[in-house]
PDB file of C-alpha atoms in Angstrom:
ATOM      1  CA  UNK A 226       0.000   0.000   0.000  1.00 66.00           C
ATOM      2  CA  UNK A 227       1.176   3.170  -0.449  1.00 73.00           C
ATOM      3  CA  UNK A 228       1.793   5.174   2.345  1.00 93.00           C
ATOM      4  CA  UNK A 229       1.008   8.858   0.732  1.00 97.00           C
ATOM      5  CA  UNK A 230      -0.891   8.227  -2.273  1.00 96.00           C
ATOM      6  CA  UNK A 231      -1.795  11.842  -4.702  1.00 97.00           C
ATOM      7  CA  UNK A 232      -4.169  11.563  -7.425  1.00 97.00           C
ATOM      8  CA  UNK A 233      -3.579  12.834 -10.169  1.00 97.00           C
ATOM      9  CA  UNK A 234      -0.281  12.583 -10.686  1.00 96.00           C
ATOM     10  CA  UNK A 235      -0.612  14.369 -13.973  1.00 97.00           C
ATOM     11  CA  UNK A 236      -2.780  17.231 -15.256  1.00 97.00           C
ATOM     12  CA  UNK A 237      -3.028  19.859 -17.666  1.00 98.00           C
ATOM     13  CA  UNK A 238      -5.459  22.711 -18.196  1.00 97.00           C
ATOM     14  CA  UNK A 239      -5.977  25.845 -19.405  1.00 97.00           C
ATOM     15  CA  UNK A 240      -5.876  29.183 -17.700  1.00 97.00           C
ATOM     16  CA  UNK A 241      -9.040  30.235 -15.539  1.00 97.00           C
ATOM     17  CA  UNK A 242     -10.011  26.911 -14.870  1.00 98.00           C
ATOM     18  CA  UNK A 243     -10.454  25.151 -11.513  1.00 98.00           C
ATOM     19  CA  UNK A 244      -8.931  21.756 -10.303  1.00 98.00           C
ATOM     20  CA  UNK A 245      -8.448  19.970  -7.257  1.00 98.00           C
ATOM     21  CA  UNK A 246      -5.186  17.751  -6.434  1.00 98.00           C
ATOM     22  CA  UNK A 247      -5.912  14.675  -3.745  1.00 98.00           C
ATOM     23  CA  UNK A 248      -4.127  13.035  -1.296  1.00 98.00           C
ATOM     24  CA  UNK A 249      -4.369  10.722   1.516  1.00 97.00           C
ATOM     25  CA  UNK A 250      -2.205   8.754   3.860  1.00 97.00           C
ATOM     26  CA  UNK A 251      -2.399   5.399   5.557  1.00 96.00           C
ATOM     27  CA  UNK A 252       0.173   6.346   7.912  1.00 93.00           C
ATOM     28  CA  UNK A 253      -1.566   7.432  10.822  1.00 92.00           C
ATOM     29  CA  UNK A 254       0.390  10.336  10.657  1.00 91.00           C
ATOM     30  CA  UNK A 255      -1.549  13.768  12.791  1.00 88.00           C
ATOM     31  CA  UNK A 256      -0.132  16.190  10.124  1.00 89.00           C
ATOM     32  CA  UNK A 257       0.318  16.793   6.597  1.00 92.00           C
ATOM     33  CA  UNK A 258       1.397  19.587   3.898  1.00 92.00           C
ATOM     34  CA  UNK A 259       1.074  20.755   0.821  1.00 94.00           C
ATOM     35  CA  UNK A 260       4.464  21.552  -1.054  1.00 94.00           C
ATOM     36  CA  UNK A 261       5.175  23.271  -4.339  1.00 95.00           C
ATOM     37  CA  UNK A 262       8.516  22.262  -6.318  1.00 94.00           C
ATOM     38  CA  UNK A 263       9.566  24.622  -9.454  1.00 89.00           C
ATOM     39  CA  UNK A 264      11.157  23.865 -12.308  1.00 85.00           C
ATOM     40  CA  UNK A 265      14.340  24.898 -10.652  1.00 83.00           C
ATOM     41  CA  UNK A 266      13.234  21.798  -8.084  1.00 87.00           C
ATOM     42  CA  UNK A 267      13.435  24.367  -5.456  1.00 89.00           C
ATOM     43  CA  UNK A 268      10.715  22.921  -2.675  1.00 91.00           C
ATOM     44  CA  UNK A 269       8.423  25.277  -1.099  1.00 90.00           C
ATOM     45  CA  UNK A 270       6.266  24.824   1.714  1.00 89.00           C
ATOM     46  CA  UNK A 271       2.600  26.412   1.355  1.00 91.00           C
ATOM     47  CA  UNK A 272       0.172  24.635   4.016  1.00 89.00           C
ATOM     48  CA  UNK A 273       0.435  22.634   6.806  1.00 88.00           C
ATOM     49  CA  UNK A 274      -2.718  20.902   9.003  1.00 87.00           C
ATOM     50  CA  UNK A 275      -2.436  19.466  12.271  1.00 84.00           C
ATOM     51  CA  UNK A 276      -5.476  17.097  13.242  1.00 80.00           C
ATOM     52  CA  UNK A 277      -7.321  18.881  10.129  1.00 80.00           C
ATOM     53  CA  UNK A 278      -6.198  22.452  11.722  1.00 82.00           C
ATOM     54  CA  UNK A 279      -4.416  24.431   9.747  1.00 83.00           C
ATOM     55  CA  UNK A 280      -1.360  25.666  11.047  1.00 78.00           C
ATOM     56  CA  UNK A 281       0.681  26.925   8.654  1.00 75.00           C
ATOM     57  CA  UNK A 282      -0.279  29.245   5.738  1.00 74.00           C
ATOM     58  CA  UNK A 283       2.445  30.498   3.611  1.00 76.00           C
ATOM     59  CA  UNK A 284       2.249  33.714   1.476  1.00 75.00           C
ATOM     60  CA  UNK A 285      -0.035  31.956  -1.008  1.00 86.00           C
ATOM     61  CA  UNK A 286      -2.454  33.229  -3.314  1.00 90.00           C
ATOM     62  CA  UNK A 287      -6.081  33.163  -1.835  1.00 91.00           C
ATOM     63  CA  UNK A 288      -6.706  31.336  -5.201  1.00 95.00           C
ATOM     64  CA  UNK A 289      -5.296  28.138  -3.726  1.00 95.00           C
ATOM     65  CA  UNK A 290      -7.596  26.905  -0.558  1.00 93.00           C
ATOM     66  CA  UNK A 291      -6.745  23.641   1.465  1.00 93.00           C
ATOM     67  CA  UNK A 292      -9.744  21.047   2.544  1.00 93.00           C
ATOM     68  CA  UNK A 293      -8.987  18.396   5.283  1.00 92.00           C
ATOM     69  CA  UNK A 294     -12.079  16.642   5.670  1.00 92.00           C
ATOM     70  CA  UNK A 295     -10.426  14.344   8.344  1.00 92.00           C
ATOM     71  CA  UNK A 296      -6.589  13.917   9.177  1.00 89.00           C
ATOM     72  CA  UNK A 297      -5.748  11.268   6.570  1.00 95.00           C
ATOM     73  CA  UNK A 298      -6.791  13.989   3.755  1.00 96.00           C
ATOM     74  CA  UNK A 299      -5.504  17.377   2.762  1.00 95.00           C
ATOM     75  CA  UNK A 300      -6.743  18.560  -0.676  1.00 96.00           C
ATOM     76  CA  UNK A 301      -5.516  21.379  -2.893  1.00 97.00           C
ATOM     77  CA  UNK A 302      -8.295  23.529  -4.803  1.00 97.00           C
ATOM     78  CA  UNK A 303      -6.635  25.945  -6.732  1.00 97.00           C
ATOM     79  CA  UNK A 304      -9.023  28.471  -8.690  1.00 97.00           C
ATOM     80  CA  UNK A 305      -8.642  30.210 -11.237  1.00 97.00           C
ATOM     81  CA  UNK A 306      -5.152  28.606 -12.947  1.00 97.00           C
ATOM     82  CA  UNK A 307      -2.158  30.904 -13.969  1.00 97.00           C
ATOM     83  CA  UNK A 308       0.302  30.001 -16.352  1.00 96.00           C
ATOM     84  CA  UNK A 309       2.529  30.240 -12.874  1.00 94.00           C
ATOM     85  CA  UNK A 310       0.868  27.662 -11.194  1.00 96.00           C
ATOM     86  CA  UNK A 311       2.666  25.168 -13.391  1.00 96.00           C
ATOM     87  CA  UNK A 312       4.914  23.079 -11.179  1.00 96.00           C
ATOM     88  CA  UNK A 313       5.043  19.593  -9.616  1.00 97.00           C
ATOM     89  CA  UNK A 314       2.886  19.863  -6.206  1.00 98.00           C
ATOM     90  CA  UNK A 315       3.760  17.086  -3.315  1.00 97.00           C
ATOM     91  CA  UNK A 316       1.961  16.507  -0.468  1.00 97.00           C
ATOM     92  CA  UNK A 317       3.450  14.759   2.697  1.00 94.00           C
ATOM     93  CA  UNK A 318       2.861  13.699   6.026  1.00 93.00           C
ATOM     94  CA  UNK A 319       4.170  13.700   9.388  1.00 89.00           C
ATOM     95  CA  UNK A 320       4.165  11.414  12.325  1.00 82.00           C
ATOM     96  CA  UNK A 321       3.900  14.848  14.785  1.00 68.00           C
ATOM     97  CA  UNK A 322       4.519  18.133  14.544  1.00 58.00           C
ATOM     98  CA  UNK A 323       8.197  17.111  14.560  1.00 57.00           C
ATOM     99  CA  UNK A 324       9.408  15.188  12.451  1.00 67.00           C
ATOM    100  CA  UNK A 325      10.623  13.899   8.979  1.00 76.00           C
ATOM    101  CA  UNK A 326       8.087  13.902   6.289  1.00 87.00           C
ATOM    102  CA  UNK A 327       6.895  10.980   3.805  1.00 93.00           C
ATOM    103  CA  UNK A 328       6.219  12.327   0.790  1.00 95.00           C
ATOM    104  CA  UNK A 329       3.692  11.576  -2.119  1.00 96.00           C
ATOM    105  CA  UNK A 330       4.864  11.255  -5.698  1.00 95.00           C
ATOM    106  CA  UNK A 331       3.568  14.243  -6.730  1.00 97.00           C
ATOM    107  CA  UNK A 332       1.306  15.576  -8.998  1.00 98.00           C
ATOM    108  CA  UNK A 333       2.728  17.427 -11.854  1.00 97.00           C
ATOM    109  CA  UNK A 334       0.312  20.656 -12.893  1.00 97.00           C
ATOM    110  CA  UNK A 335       0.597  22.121 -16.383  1.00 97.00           C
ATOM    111  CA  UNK A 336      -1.199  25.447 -16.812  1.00 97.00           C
ATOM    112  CA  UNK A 337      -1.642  25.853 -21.020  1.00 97.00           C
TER     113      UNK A 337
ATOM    114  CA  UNK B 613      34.208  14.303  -5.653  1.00 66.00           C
ATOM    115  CA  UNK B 614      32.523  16.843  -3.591  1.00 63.00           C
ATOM    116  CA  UNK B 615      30.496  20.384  -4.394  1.00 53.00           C
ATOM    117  CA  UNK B 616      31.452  23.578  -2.692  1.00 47.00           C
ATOM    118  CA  UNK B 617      30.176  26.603  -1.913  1.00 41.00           C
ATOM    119  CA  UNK B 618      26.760  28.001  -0.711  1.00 45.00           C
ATOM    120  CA  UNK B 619      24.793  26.411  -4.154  1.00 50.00           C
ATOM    121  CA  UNK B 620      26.769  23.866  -7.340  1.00 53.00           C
ATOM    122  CA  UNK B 621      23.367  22.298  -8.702  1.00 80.00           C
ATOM    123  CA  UNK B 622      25.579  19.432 -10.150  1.00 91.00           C
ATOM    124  CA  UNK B 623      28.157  16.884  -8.991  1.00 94.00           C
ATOM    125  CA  UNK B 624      29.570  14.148 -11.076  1.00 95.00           C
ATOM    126  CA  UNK B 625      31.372  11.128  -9.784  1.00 96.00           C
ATOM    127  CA  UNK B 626      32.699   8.038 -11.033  1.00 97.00           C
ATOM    128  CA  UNK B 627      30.942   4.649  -9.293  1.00 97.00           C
ATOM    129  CA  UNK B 628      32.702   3.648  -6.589  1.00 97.00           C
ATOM    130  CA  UNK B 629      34.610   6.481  -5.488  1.00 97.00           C
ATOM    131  CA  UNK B 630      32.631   8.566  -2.678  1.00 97.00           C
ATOM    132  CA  UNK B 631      30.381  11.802  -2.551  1.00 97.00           C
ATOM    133  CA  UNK B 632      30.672  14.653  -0.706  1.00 96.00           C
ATOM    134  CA  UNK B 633      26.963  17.072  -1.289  1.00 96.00           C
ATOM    135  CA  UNK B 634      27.323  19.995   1.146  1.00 94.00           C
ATOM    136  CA  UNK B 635      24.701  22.454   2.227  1.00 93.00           C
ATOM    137  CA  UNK B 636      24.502  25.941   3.969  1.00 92.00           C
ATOM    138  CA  UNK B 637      21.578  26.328   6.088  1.00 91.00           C
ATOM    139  CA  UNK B 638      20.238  29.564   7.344  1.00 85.00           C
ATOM    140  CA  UNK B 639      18.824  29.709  10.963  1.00 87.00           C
ATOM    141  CA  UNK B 640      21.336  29.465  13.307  1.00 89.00           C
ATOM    142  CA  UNK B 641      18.222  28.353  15.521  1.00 88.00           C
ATOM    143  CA  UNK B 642      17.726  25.197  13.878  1.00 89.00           C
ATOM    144  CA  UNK B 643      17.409  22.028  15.968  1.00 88.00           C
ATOM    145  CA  UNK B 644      17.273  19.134  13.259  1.00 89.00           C
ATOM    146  CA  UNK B 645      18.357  18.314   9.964  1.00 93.00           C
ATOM    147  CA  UNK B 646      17.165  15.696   6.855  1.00 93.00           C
ATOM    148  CA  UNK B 647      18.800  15.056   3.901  1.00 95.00           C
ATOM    149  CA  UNK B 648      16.691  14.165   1.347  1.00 95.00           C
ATOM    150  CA  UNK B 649      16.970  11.741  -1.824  1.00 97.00           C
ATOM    151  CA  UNK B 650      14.257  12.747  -5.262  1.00 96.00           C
ATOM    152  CA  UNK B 651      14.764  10.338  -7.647  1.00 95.00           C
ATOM    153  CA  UNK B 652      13.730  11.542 -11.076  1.00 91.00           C
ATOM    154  CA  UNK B 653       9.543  11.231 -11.666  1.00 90.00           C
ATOM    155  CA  UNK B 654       9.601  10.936  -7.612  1.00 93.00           C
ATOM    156  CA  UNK B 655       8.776  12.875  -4.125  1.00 95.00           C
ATOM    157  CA  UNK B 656      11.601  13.100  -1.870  1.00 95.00           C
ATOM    158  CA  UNK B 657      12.773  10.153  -0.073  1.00 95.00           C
ATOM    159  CA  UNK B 658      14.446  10.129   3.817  1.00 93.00           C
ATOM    160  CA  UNK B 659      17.677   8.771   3.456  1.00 95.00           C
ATOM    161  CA  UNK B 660      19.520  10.366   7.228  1.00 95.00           C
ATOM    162  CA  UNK B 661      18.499  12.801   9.848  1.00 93.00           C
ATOM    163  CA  UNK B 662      20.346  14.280  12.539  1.00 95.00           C
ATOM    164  CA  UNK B 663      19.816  16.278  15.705  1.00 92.00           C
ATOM    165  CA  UNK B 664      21.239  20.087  17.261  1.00 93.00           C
ATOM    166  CA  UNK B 665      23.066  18.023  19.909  1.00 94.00           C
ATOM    167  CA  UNK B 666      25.248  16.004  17.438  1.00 96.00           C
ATOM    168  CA  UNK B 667      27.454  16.287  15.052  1.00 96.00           C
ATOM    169  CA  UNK B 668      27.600  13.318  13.214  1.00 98.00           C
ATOM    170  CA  UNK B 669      25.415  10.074  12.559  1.00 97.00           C
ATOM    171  CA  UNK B 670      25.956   7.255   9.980  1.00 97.00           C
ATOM    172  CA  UNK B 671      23.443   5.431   8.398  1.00 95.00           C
ATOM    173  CA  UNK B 672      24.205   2.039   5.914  1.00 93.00           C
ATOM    174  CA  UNK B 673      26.807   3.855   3.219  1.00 96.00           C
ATOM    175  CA  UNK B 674      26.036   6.952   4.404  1.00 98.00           C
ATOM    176  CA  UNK B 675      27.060   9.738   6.992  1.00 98.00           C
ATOM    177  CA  UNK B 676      25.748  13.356   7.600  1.00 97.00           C
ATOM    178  CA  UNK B 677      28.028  15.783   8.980  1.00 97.00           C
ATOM    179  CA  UNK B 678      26.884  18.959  11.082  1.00 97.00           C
ATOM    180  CA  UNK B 679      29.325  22.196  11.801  1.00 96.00           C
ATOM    181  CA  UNK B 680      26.968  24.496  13.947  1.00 94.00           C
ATOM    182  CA  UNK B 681      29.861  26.859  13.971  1.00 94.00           C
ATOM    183  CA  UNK B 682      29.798  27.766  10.485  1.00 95.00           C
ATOM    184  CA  UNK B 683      26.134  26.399   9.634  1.00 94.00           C
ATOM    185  CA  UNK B 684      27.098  23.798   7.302  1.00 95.00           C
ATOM    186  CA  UNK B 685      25.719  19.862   6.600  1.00 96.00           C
ATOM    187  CA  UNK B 686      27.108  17.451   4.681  1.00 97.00           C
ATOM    188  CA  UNK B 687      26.239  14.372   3.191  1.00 97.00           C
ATOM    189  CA  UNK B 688      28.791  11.658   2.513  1.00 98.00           C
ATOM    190  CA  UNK B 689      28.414   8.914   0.656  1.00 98.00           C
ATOM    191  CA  UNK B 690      30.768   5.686   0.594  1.00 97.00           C
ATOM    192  CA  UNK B 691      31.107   3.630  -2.807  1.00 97.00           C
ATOM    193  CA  UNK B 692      28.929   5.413  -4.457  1.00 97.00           C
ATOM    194  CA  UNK B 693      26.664   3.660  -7.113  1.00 97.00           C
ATOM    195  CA  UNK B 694      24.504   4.408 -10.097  1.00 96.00           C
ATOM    196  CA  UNK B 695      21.103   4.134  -8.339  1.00 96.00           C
ATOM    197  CA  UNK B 696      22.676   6.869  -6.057  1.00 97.00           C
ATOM    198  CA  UNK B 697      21.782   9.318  -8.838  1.00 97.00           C
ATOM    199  CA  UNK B 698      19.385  11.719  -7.999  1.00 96.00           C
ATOM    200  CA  UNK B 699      18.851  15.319  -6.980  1.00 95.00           C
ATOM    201  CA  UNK B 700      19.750  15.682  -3.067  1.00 96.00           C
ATOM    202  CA  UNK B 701      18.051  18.098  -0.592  1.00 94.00           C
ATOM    203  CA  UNK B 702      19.013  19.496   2.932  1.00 94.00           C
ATOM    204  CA  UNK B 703      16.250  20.510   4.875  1.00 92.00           C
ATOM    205  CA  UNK B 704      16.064  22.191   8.468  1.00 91.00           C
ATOM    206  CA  UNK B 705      13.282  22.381  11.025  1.00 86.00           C
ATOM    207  CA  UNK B 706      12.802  25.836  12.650  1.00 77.00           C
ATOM    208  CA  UNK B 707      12.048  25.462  16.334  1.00 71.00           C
ATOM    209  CA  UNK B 708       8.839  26.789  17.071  1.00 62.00           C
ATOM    210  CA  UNK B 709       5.456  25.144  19.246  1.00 51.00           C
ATOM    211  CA  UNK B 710       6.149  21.759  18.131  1.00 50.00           C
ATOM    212  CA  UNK B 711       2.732  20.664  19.928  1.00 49.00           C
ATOM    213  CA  UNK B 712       0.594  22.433  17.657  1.00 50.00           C
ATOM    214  CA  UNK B 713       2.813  24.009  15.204  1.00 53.00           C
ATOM    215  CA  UNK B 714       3.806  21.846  12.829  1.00 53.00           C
ATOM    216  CA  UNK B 715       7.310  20.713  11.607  1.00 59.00           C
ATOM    217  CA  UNK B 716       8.621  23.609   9.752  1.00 71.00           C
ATOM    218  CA  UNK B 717      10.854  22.352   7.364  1.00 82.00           C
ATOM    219  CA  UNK B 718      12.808  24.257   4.589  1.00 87.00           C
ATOM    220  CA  UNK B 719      14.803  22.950   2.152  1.00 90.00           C
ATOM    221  CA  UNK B 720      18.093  23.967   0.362  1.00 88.00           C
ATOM    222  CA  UNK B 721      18.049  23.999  -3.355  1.00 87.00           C
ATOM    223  CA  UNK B 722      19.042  20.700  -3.735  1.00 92.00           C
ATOM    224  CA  UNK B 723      22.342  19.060  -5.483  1.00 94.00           C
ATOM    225  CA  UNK B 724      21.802  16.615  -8.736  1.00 94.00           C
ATOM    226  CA  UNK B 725      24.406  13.580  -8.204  1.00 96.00           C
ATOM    227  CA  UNK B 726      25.289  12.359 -11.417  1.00 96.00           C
ATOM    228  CA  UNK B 727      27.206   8.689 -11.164  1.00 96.00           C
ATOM    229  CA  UNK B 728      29.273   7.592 -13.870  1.00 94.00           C
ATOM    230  CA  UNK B 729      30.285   3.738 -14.600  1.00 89.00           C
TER     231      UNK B 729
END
């Protein structure tokens, strides 16, 4: 089984349309992000829930709005698309606030 | 072979000899470390963590270095082999209310290992 499973792992749309990215983990795990990796691979954090809390929220356009329904889901709605919103988007989970994160295998967006 | 400096994107090594993929962290307050492995297509895998209070731990073929002084990790790896190829991330945790904060990890820009046979 896969421990941090995203769905889809590919997708491409045009600008001004809205799409969701979905993940869930079987880990148990109390917390889980949202990541965003450039083409530069450069990995940058945008949301973090704790027990379906958020508790982080990087500086990220109100176009992109997390949903954790319970703690073994965090999805990514992003409204809206820009051409900049093209990147590979991981989500990952922790086992507590601190700790090392297992990571999905990403979910690469292409804005056309 | 080994990469210097604050950022080299690439290092190239022959199989078998071993790697030396060094990283500059910021925060001075930071109290644990990962390095990370992303194979190509894949998220980042754990490969070695280590704490504030040590400065070094070795895992199978590897060993991660930490110089508090100067704000510096390294990640060495013995014998290195072709499935070792893959871009290589530090990452530090900021401190902060662990109980309801939320691991704040940030990653470096990562280092693409390139092993030759």
């Amino acid at each position: 089984d896969t421990a941090v499973s995203q769905t889809p792992k590919y997708l491409v749309t045009q600008m001004g349309n809205d799409k969701s990215i979905k993940c869930e983990q079987n880990l148990g795990h109390d917390t889980m992000y949202w990541y965003k990796q450039d083409s530069k691979k450069f990995l940058k954090i945008m949301f973090s829930y704790n027990n379906k809390e958020l508790i982080i929220n990087e500086t990220v356009p109100n176009r992109f709005s997390p949903k954790s329904p319970d703690k073994a889901h965090l999805n990514l709605h992003i409204n809206s698309l820009e051409l900049g919103d093209s990147a590979v988007y991981f989500c990952a989970s922790s086992p507590r606030p601190f700790g090392g994160y297992t990571f999905g295998s990403g979910t690469r967006l292409t804005v056309v | 072979g080994e990469n210097v400096g604050l950022h080299l994107p690439t290092l190239s090594v022959q199989e078998g000899d071993n790697s030396i993929i060094n990283c500059a962290y910021s925060n001075s307050a930071s109290d644990y470390f990962i390095w990370y492995k992303q194979e190509s297509g894949k998220g980042p895998q754990f490969i070695i963590d280590i704490r504030s209070n040590m400065d070094k731990r070795q895992g199978q073929r590897v060993t991660v270095l930490l110089n508090k002084t100067v704000k510096h990790l390294s990640l060495q790896i013995a014998a290195t082999q072709p499935g070792d190829s893959a871009v290589y991330f530090c990452a530090e945790n900021f401190p902060g209310r662990e109980e309801t904060s939320g691991s704040r990890l940030t990653f470096g820009e990562g280092t693409q290992l390139t092993v030759n046979p």
